[in-house]
Coordinates of C-alpha atoms (C1' of nucleotides) in Angstrom, one line a residue:
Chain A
X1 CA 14.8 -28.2 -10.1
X2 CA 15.3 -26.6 -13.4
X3 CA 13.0 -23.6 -14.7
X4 CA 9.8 -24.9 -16.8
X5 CA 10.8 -24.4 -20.4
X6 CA 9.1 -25.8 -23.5
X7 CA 11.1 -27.7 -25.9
X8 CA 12.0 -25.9 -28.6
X9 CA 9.3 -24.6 -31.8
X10 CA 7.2 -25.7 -29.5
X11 CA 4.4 -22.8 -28.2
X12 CA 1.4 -22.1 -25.5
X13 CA -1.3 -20.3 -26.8
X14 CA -3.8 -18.1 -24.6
X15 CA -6.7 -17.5 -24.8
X16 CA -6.8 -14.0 -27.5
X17 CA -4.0 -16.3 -29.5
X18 CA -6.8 -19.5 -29.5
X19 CA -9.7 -17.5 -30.2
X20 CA -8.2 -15.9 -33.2
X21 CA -6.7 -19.3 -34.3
X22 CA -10.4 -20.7 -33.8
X23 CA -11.5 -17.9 -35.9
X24 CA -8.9 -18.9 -39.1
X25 CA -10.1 -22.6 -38.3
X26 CA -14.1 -22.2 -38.4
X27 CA -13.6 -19.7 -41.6
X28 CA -11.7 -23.0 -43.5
X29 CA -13.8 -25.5 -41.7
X30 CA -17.0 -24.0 -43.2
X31 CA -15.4 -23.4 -46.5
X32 CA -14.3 -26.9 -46.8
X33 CA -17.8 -28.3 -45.4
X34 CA -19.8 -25.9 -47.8
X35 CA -18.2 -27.5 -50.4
X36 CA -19.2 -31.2 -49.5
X37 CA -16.1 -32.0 -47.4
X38 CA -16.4 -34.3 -44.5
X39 CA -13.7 -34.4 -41.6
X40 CA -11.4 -36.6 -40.6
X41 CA -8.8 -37.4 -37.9
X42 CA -6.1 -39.6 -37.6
X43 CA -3.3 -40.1 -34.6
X44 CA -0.6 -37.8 -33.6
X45 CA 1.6 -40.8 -34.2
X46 CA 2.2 -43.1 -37.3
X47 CA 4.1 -46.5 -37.8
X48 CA 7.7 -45.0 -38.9
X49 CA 7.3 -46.7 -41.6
X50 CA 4.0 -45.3 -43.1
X51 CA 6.7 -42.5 -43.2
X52 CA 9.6 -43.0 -44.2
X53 CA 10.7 -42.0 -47.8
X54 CA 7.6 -40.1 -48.4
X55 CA 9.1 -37.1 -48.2
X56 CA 12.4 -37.4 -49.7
X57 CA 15.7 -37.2 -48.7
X58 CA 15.5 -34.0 -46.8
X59 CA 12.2 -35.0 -45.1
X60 CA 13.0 -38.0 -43.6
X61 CA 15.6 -36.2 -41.5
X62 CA 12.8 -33.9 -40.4
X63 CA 10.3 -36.3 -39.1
X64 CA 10.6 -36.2 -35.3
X65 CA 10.9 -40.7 -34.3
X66 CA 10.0 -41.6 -31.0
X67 CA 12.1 -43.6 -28.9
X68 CA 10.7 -47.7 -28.0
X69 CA 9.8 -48.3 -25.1
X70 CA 11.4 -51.3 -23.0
X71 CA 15.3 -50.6 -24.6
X72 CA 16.8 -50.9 -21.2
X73 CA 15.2 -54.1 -20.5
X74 CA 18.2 -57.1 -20.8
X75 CA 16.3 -58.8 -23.1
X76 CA 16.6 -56.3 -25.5
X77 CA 19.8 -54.6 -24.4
X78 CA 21.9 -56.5 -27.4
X79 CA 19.4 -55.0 -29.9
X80 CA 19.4 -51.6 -28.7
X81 CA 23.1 -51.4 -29.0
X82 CA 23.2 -53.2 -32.2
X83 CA 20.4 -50.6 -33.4
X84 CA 22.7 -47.7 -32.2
X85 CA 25.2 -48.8 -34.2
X86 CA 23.7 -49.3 -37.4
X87 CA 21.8 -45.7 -36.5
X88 CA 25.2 -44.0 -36.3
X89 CA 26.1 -45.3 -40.0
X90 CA 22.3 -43.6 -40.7
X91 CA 20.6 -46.6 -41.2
X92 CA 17.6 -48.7 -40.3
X93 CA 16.3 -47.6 -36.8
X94 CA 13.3 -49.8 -35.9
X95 CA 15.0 -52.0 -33.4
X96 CA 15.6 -48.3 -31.8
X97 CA 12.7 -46.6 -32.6
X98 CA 9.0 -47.7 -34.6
X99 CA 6.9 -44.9 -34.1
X100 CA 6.8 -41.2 -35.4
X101 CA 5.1 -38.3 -35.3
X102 CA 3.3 -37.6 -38.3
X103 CA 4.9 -35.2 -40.8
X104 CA 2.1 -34.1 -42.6
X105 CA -1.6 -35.3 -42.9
X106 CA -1.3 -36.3 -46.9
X107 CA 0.2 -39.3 -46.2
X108 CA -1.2 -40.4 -43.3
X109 CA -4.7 -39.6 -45.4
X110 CA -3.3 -41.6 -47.9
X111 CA -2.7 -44.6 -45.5
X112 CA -6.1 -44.1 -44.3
X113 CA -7.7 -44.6 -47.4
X114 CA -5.6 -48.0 -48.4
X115 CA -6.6 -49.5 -45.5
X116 CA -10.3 -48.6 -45.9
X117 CA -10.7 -47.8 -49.9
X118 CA -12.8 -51.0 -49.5
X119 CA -15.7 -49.0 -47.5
X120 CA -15.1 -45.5 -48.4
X121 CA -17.3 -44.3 -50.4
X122 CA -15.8 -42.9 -53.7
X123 CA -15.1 -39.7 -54.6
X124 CA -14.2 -39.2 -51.0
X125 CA -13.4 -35.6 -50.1
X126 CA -12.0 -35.0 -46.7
X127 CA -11.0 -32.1 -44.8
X128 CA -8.9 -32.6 -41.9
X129 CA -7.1 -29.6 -39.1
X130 CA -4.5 -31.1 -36.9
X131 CA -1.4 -30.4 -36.0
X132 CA 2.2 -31.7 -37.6
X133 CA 5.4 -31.6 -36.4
X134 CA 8.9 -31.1 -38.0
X135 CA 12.6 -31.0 -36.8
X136 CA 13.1 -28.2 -38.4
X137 CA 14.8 -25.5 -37.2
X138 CA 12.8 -22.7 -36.2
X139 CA 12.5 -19.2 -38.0
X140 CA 9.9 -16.9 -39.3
X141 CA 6.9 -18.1 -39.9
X142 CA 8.1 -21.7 -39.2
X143 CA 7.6 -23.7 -36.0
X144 CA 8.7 -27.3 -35.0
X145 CA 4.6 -28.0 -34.2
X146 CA 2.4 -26.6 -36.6
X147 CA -1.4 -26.8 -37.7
X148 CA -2.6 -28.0 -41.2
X149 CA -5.4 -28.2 -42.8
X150 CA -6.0 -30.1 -45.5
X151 CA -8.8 -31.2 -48.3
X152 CA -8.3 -33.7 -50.5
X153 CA -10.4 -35.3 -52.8
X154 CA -9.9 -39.2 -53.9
X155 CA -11.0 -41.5 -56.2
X156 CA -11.7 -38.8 -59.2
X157 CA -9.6 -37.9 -62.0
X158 CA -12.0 -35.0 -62.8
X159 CA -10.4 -31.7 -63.8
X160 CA -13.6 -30.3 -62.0
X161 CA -12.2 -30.8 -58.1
X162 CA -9.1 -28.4 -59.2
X163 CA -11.1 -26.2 -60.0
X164 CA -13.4 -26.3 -56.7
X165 CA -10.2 -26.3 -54.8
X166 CA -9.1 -23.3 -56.6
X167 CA -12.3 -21.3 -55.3
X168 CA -11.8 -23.0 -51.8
X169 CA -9.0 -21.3 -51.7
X170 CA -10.3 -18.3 -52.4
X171 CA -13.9 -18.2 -50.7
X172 CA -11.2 -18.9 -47.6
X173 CA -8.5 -16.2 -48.1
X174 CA -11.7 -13.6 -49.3
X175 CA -13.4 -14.1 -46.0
X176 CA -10.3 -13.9 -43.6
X177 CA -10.1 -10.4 -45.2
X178 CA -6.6 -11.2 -47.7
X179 CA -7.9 -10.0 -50.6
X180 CA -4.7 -9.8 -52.3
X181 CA -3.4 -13.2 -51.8
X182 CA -2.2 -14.9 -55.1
X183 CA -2.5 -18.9 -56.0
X184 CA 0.3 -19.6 -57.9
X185 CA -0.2 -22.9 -60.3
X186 CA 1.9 -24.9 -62.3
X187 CA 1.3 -28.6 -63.7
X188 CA 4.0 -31.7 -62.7
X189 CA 3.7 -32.7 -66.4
X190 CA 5.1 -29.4 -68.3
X191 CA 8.2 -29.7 -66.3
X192 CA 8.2 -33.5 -66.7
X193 CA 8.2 -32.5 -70.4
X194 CA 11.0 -29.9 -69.8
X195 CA 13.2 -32.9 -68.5
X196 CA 12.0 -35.1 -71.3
X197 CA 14.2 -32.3 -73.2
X198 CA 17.0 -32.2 -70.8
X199 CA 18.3 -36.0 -70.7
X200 CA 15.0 -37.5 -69.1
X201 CA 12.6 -38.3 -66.3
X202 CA 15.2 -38.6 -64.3
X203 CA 16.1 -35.3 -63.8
X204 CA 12.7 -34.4 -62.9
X205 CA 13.6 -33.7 -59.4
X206 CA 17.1 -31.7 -60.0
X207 CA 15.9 -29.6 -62.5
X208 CA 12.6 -28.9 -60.2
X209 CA 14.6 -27.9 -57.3
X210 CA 16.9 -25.9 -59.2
X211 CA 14.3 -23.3 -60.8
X212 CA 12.6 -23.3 -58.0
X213 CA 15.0 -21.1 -56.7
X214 CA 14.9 -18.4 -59.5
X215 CA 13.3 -15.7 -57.4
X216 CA 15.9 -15.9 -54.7
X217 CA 19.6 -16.3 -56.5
X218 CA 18.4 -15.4 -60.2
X219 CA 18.9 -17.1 -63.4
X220 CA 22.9 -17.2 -63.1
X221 CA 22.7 -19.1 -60.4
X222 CA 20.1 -21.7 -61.1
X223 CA 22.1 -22.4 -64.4
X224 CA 24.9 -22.7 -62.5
X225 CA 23.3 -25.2 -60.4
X226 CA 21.9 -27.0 -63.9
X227 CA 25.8 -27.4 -65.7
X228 CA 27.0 -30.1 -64.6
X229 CA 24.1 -32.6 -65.8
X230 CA 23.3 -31.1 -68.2
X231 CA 24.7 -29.6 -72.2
X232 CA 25.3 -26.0 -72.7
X233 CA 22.2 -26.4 -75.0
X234 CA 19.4 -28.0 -72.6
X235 CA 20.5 -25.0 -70.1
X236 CA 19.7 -22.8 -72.8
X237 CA 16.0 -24.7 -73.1
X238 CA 15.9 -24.1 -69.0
X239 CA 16.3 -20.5 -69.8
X240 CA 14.3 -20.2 -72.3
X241 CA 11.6 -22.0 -70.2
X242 CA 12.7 -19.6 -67.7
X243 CA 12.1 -16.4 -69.8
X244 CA 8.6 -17.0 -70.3
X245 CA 6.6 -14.5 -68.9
X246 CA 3.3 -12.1 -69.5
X247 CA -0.3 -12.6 -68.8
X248 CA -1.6 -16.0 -68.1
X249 CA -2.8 -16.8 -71.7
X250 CA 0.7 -15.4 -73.2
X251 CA 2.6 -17.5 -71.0
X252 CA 0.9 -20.3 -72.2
X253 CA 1.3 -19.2 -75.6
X254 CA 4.8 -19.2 -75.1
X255 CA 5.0 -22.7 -73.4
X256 CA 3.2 -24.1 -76.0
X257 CA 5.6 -22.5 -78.6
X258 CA 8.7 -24.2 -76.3
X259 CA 7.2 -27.7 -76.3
X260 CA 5.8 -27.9 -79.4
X261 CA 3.7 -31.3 -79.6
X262 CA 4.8 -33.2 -76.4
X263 CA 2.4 -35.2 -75.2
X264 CA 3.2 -34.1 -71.2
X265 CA 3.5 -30.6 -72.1
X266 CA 0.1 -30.7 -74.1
X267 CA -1.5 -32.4 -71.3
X268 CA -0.2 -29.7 -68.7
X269 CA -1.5 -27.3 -70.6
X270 CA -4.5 -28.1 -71.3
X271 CA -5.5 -28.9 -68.1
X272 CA -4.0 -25.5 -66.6
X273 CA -6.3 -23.6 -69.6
X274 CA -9.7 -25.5 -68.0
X275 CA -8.3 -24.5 -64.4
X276 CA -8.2 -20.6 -65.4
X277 CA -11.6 -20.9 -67.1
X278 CA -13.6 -22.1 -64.7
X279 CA -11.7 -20.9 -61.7
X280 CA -11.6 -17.2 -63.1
X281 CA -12.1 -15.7 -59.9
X282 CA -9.5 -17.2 -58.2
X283 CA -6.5 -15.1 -58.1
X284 CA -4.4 -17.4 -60.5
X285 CA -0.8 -17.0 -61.4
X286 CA 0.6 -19.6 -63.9
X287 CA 4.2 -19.7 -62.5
X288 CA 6.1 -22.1 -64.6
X289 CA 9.3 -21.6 -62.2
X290 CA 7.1 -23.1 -59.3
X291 CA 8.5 -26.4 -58.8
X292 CA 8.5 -27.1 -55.2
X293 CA 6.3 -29.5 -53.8
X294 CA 6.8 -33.1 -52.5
X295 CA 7.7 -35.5 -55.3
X296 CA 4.2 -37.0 -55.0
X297 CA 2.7 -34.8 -57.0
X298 CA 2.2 -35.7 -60.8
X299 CA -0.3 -33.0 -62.1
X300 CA -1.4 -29.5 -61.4
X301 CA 0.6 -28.0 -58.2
X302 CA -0.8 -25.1 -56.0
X303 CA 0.5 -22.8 -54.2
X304 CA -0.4 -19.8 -52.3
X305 CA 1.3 -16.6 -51.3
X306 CA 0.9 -14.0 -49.1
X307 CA 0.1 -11.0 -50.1
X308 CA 3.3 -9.2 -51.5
X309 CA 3.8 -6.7 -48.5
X310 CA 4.0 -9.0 -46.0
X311 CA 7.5 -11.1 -45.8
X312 CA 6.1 -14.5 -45.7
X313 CA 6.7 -17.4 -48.4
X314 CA 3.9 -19.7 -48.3
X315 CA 0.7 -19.8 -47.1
X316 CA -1.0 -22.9 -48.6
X317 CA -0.1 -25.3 -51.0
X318 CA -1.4 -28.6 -52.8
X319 CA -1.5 -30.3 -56.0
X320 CA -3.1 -33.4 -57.9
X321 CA -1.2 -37.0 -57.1
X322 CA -1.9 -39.7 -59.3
X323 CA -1.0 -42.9 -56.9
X324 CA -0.9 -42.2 -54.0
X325 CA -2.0 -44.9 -51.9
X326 CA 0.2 -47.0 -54.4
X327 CA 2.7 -46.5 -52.0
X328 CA 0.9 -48.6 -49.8
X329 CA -0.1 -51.4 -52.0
X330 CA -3.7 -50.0 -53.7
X331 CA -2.5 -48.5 -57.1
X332 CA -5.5 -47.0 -59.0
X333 CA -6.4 -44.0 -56.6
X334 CA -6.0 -40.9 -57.6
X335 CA -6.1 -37.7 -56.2
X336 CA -5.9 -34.0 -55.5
X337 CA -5.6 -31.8 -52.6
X338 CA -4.5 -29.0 -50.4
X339 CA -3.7 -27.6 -47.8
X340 CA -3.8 -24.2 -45.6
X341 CA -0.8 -23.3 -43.5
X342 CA -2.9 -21.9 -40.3
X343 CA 0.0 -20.3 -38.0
X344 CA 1.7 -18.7 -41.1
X345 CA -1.7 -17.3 -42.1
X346 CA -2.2 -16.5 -38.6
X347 CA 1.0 -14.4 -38.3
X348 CA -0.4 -12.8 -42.0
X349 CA -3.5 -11.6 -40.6
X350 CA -1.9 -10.5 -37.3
X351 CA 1.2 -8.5 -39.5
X352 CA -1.9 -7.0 -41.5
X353 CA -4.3 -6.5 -39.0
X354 CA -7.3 -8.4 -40.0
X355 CA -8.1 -9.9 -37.4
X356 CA -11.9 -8.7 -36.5
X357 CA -11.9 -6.9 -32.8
X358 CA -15.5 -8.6 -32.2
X359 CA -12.9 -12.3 -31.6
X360 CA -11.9 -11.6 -27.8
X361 CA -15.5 -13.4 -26.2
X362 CA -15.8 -12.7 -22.8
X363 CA -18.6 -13.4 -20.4
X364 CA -21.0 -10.3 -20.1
X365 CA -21.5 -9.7 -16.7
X366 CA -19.1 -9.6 -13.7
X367 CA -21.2 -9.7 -10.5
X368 CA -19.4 -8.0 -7.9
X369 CA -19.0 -9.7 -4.5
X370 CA -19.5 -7.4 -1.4
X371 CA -20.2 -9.6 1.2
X372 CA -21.2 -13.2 2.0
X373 CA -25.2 -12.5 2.1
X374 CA -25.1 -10.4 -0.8
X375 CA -22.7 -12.9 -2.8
X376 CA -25.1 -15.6 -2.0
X377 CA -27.7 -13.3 -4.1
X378 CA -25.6 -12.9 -6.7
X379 CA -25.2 -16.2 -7.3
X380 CA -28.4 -17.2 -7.2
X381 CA -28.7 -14.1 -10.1
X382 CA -25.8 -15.7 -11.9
X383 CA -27.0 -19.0 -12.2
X384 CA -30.4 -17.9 -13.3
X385 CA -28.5 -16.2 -16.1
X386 CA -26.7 -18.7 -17.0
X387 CA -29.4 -21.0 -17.3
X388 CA -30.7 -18.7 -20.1
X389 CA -27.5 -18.9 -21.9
X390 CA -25.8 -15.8 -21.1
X391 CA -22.2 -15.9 -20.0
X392 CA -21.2 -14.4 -16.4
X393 CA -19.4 -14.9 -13.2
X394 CA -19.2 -13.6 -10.0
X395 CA -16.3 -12.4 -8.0
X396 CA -14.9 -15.1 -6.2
X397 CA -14.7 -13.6 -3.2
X398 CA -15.9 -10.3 -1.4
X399 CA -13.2 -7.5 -2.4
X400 CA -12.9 -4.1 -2.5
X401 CA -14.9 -2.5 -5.6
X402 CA -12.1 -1.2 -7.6
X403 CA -9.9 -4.2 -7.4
X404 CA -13.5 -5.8 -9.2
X405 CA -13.7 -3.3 -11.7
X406 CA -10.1 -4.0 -12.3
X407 CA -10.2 -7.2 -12.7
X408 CA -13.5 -7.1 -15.0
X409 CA -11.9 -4.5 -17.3
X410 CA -8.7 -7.0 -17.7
X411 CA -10.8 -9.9 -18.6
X412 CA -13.0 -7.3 -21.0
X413 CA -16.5 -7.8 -19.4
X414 CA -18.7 -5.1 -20.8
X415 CA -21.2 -4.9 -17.9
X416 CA -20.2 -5.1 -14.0
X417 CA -23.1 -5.9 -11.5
X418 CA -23.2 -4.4 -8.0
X419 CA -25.3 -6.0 -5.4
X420 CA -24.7 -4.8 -2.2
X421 CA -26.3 -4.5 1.2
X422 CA -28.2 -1.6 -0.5
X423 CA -29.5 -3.3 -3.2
X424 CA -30.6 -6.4 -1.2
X425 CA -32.3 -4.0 0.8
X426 CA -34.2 -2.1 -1.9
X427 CA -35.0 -4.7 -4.4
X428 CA -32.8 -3.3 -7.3
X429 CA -29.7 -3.7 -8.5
X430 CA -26.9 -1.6 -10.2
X431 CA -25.8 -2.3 -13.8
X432 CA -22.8 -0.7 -14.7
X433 CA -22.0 0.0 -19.0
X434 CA -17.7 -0.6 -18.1
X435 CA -16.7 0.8 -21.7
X436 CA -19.6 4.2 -21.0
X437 CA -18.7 4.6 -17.5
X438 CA -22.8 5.0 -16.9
X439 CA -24.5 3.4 -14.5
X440 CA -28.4 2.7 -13.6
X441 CA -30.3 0.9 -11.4
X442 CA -33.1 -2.1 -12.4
X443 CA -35.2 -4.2 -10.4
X444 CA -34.5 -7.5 -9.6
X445 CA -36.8 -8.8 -12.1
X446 CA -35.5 -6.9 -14.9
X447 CA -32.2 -8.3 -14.8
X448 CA -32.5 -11.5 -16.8
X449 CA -34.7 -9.3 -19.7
X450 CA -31.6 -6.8 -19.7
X451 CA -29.3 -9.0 -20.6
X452 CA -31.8 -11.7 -22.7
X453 CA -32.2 -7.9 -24.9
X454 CA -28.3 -6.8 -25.3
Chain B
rG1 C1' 22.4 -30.2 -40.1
rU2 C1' 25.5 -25.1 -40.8
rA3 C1' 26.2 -19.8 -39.5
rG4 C1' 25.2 -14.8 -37.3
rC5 C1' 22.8 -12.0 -33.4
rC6 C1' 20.3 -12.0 -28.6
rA7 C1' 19.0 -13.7 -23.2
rU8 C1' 19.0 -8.3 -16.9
rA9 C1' 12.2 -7.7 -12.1
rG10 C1' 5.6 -10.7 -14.1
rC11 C1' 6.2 -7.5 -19.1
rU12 C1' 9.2 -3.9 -22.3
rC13 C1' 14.0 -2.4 -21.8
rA14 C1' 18.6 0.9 -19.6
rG15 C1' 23.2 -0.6 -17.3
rU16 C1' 29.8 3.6 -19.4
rU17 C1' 37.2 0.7 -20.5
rG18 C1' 35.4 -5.1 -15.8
rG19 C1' 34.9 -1.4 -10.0
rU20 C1' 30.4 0.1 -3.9
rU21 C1' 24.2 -2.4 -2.2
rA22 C1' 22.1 -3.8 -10.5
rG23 C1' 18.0 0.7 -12.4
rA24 C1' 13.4 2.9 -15.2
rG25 C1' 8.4 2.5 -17.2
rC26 C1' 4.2 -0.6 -17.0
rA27 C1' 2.1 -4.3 -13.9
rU28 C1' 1.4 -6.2 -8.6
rC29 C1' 0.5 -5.1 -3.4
rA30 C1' -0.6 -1.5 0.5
rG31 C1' -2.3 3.3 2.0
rA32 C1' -4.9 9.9 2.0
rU33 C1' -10.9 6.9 0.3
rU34 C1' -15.3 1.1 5.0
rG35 C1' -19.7 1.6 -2.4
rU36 C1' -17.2 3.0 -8.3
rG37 C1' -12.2 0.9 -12.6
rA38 C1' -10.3 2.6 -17.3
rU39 C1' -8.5 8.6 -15.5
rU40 C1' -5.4 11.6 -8.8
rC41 C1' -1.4 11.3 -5.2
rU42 C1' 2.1 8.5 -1.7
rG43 C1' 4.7 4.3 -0.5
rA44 C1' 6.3 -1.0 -0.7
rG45 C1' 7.6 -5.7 -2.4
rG46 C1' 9.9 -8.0 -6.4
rG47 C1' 16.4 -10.2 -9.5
rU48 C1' 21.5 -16.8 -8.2
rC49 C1' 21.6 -10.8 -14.5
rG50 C1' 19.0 -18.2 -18.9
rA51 C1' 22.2 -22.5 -16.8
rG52 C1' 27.2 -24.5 -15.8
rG53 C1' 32.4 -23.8 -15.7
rG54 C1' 36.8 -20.4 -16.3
rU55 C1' 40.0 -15.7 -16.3
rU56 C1' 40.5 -11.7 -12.4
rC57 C1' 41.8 -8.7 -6.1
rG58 C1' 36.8 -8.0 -8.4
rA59 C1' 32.3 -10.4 -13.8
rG60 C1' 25.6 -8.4 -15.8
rC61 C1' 30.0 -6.9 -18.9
rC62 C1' 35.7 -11.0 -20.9
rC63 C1' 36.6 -16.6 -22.4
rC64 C1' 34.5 -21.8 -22.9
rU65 C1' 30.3 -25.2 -22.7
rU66 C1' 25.1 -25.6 -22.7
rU67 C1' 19.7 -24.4 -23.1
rG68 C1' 16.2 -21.2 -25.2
rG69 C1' 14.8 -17.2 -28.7
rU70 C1' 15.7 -14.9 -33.4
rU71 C1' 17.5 -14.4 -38.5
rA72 C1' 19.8 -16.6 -42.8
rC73 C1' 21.3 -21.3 -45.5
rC74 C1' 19.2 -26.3 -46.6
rC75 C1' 14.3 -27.5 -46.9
rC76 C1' 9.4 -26.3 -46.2
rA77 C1' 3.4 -24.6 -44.2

RNA sequence: GUAGCCAUAGCUCAGUUGGUUAGAGCAUCAGAUUGUGAUUCUGAGGGUCGAGGGUUCGAGCCCCUUUGGUUACCCCA
């Protein structure tokens, strides 16, 4: 018998851990119903599939494929091995395995709405919290099972839901108390248009991924990276596009400058200029280097960060997709979404302390058990009081008094209860303040309006 | 998938060049107290040193394998 372990990335939570991840959850959850989002849910598992090439190269090694059932049955024992083999050369799996956890909850959303665009009612906005899971290997602020939660909004092309999601974002990070967070944006289409003038569409993706990583190995290296597709004279546009920094407006001065009349660069641009308009509260960053994102994105791209004194990349991301559920045979849906990264916050708010000390609920009486008569009282008491909605318990069984009080200052009760042979003779009980150390007695009768009053 | 560091009591950690029976604080339990905790004093229990193999007269310590944690890369929330 081996020790119990949990597979790896993989955590328990108790119970101060759940109640302050319920507390990050109900702040979104009202957020994202206050601004006309309904929920959704959809299986832990997907058809492999639904998500296969979704995610690019990188991703598809990530998403965790369960195992068929029935592979040692003979029937299917020459299968099995021929899947093995064609597995080893890293190909096609499904005689091996069918099923997968699901990466994300975009595409599954997406694969929702292709098989029911028919009856949804469009624009359909959607907020959904569940958790995803990666084989990725675990590090700071990045665990193997995970919690997203996402809104989306499909079947609108208007510039209006960016701008909602945009103050989603912050009504959401205001209220959890991260006043300092920053929403960086960028739009798919100015970089399209910056690959339009390094060779073409085509190196959409390489060119994304390499200035992406400005911040972290500077412009040298991202050049570098950019050489050997491309002349000496688009890196010199990269950097350029690169250099452009200042306030919002100049930045986009600048980018305008760059791109001169492209259609894609115009369009990007214009559509980032309505975003900061009407979103001016939202702590926006036009960040032309951010580039990241899943290759489904085609127009604006979100994402937010920490605040800068906390070491932690991401917090939330999202982005507007043109076709999405083209990938499952309904073009013509568009879309725009994102998403909150709920343990990465979670470890945020712990780092910076923001966590309200009001979270840790705990029933407000402990009634102390001194006997089998008196116990029988008590319960009685308790029950009455918990008919009236207020949380208690009673000692499960008759103890000395401190290893009571013990107990009820471990699980935080504010009030302890003593009903002893004293009290049962007298008609009044003893209600103990456990943070003041004060004591008095009340009647029987005046139990249930003490606590009704606290 | 690649690399570094780490793993000793329920928890946080000591443990000397490899050398008797592996320690401390907190927690638990019991008792000076048969009705008062957080905040007195005394004592006790608790460990296959992550797991498996190897080197050695002898391994918590050295070597190999493996599992988990952690950090960085890739990528990402």
């Amino acid at each position: 018998m081996t020790r119990p372990s949990l597979p790896q990335g993989m955590r328990d939570f108790y119970a101060e851990t759940v109640q302050k991840r319920n507390y990050i959850f109900s702040t979104i959850k009202t957020v994202f119903e206050l601004y006309g989002f309904q929920p959704l849910e959809t299986p832990a598992m997907e058809n492999l599939e639904t998500l296969m090439g979704k995610y690019g190269e990188e991703g598809d090694k990530l998403i965790f494929k369960v195992l068929n059932n029935g592979l040692n049955d003979p029937k299917n024992t020459d299968k099995a091995k021929e899947g093995f083999e064609k597995l080893l050369l890293g190909k096609n799996t499904a005689s091996l395995t069918e099923r997968a956890l699901k990466y994300d909850l975009t595409i599954p959303f997406a694969r929702f709405v292709a098989m029911n665009h028919k009856q949804l009612l469009f624009p359909y906005k959607r907020y959904q919290l569940q958790p995803v899971w990666r084989a990725d290997r675990p590090q700071k602020g990045r665990y193997r099972e995970f919690t997203q939660c996402d809104a989306d909004v499909v079947g609108s092309n208007a510039l209006i839901n960016e701008v909602e999601l945009a103050l989603m974002y912050h009504t959401v990070f205001t209220r959890l108390g991260l006043k300092q967070y920053v929403l960086k944006i960028n739009h798919r289409k100015i970089l399209a248009a910056l690959a339009e003038n390094c060779g073409g569409s085509q190196m959409l993706i390489p060119i994304s991924n390499a200035i992406d990583k400005l911040d972290k190995t500077g412009l040298e290296k991202v050049k570098d990276l950019l050489r050997p597709s491309l002349t000496e004279q688009q890196v010199k546009l990269v950097e350029d596009y690169l250099m452009v920094t200042g306030t919002n407006q100049e930045k986009l001065m600048k980018i305008e400058k760059l791109f001169g009349d492209n259609t894609d660069a115009k369009k990007g641009i214009d559509d980032l200029k309505y975003i900061l308009a009407k979103a001016d509260l939202a702590h926006i960053e036009i960040d032309f280097t951010l580039a990241r994102g899943l290759d489904y994105y085609t127009g604006v791209i979100f994402e937010a960060k920490a605040p800068r004194e906390v070491q932690m990349g991401s917090i939330g991301g999202g982005g507007r997709y043109d076709n999405l559920t083209g990938l499952f045979g309904v073009p013509g849906i568009p879309g725009v979404g994102i998403s909150f990264g709920v343990d990465r916050i979670y470890d945020v708010l712990e780092e910076l302390n923001l966590f309200p000390s009001t979270l840790q609920q705990s029933v407000k009486a402990l009634f102390f058990n001194l006997g089998e008569k008196e116990a029988e009282k008590a319960f009685e008491l308790v029950q009455q009081l918990r008919n009236e909605g207020i949380a208690c318990e009673l000692f499960h069984e008759p103890a000395k008094m401190e290893k009571q009080f013990k107990f009820a200052e471990k699980k935080q009760i504010p009030f302890a209860v003593i009903l002893g042979s004293r009290e049962l003779e007298s008609g009044k009980i003893v209600i103990k303040n456990l943070q003041q150390g004060e004591q008095h007695q009340l009647p029987l009768a005046e139990l249930l309006p003490f606590f009704i009053s606290l």
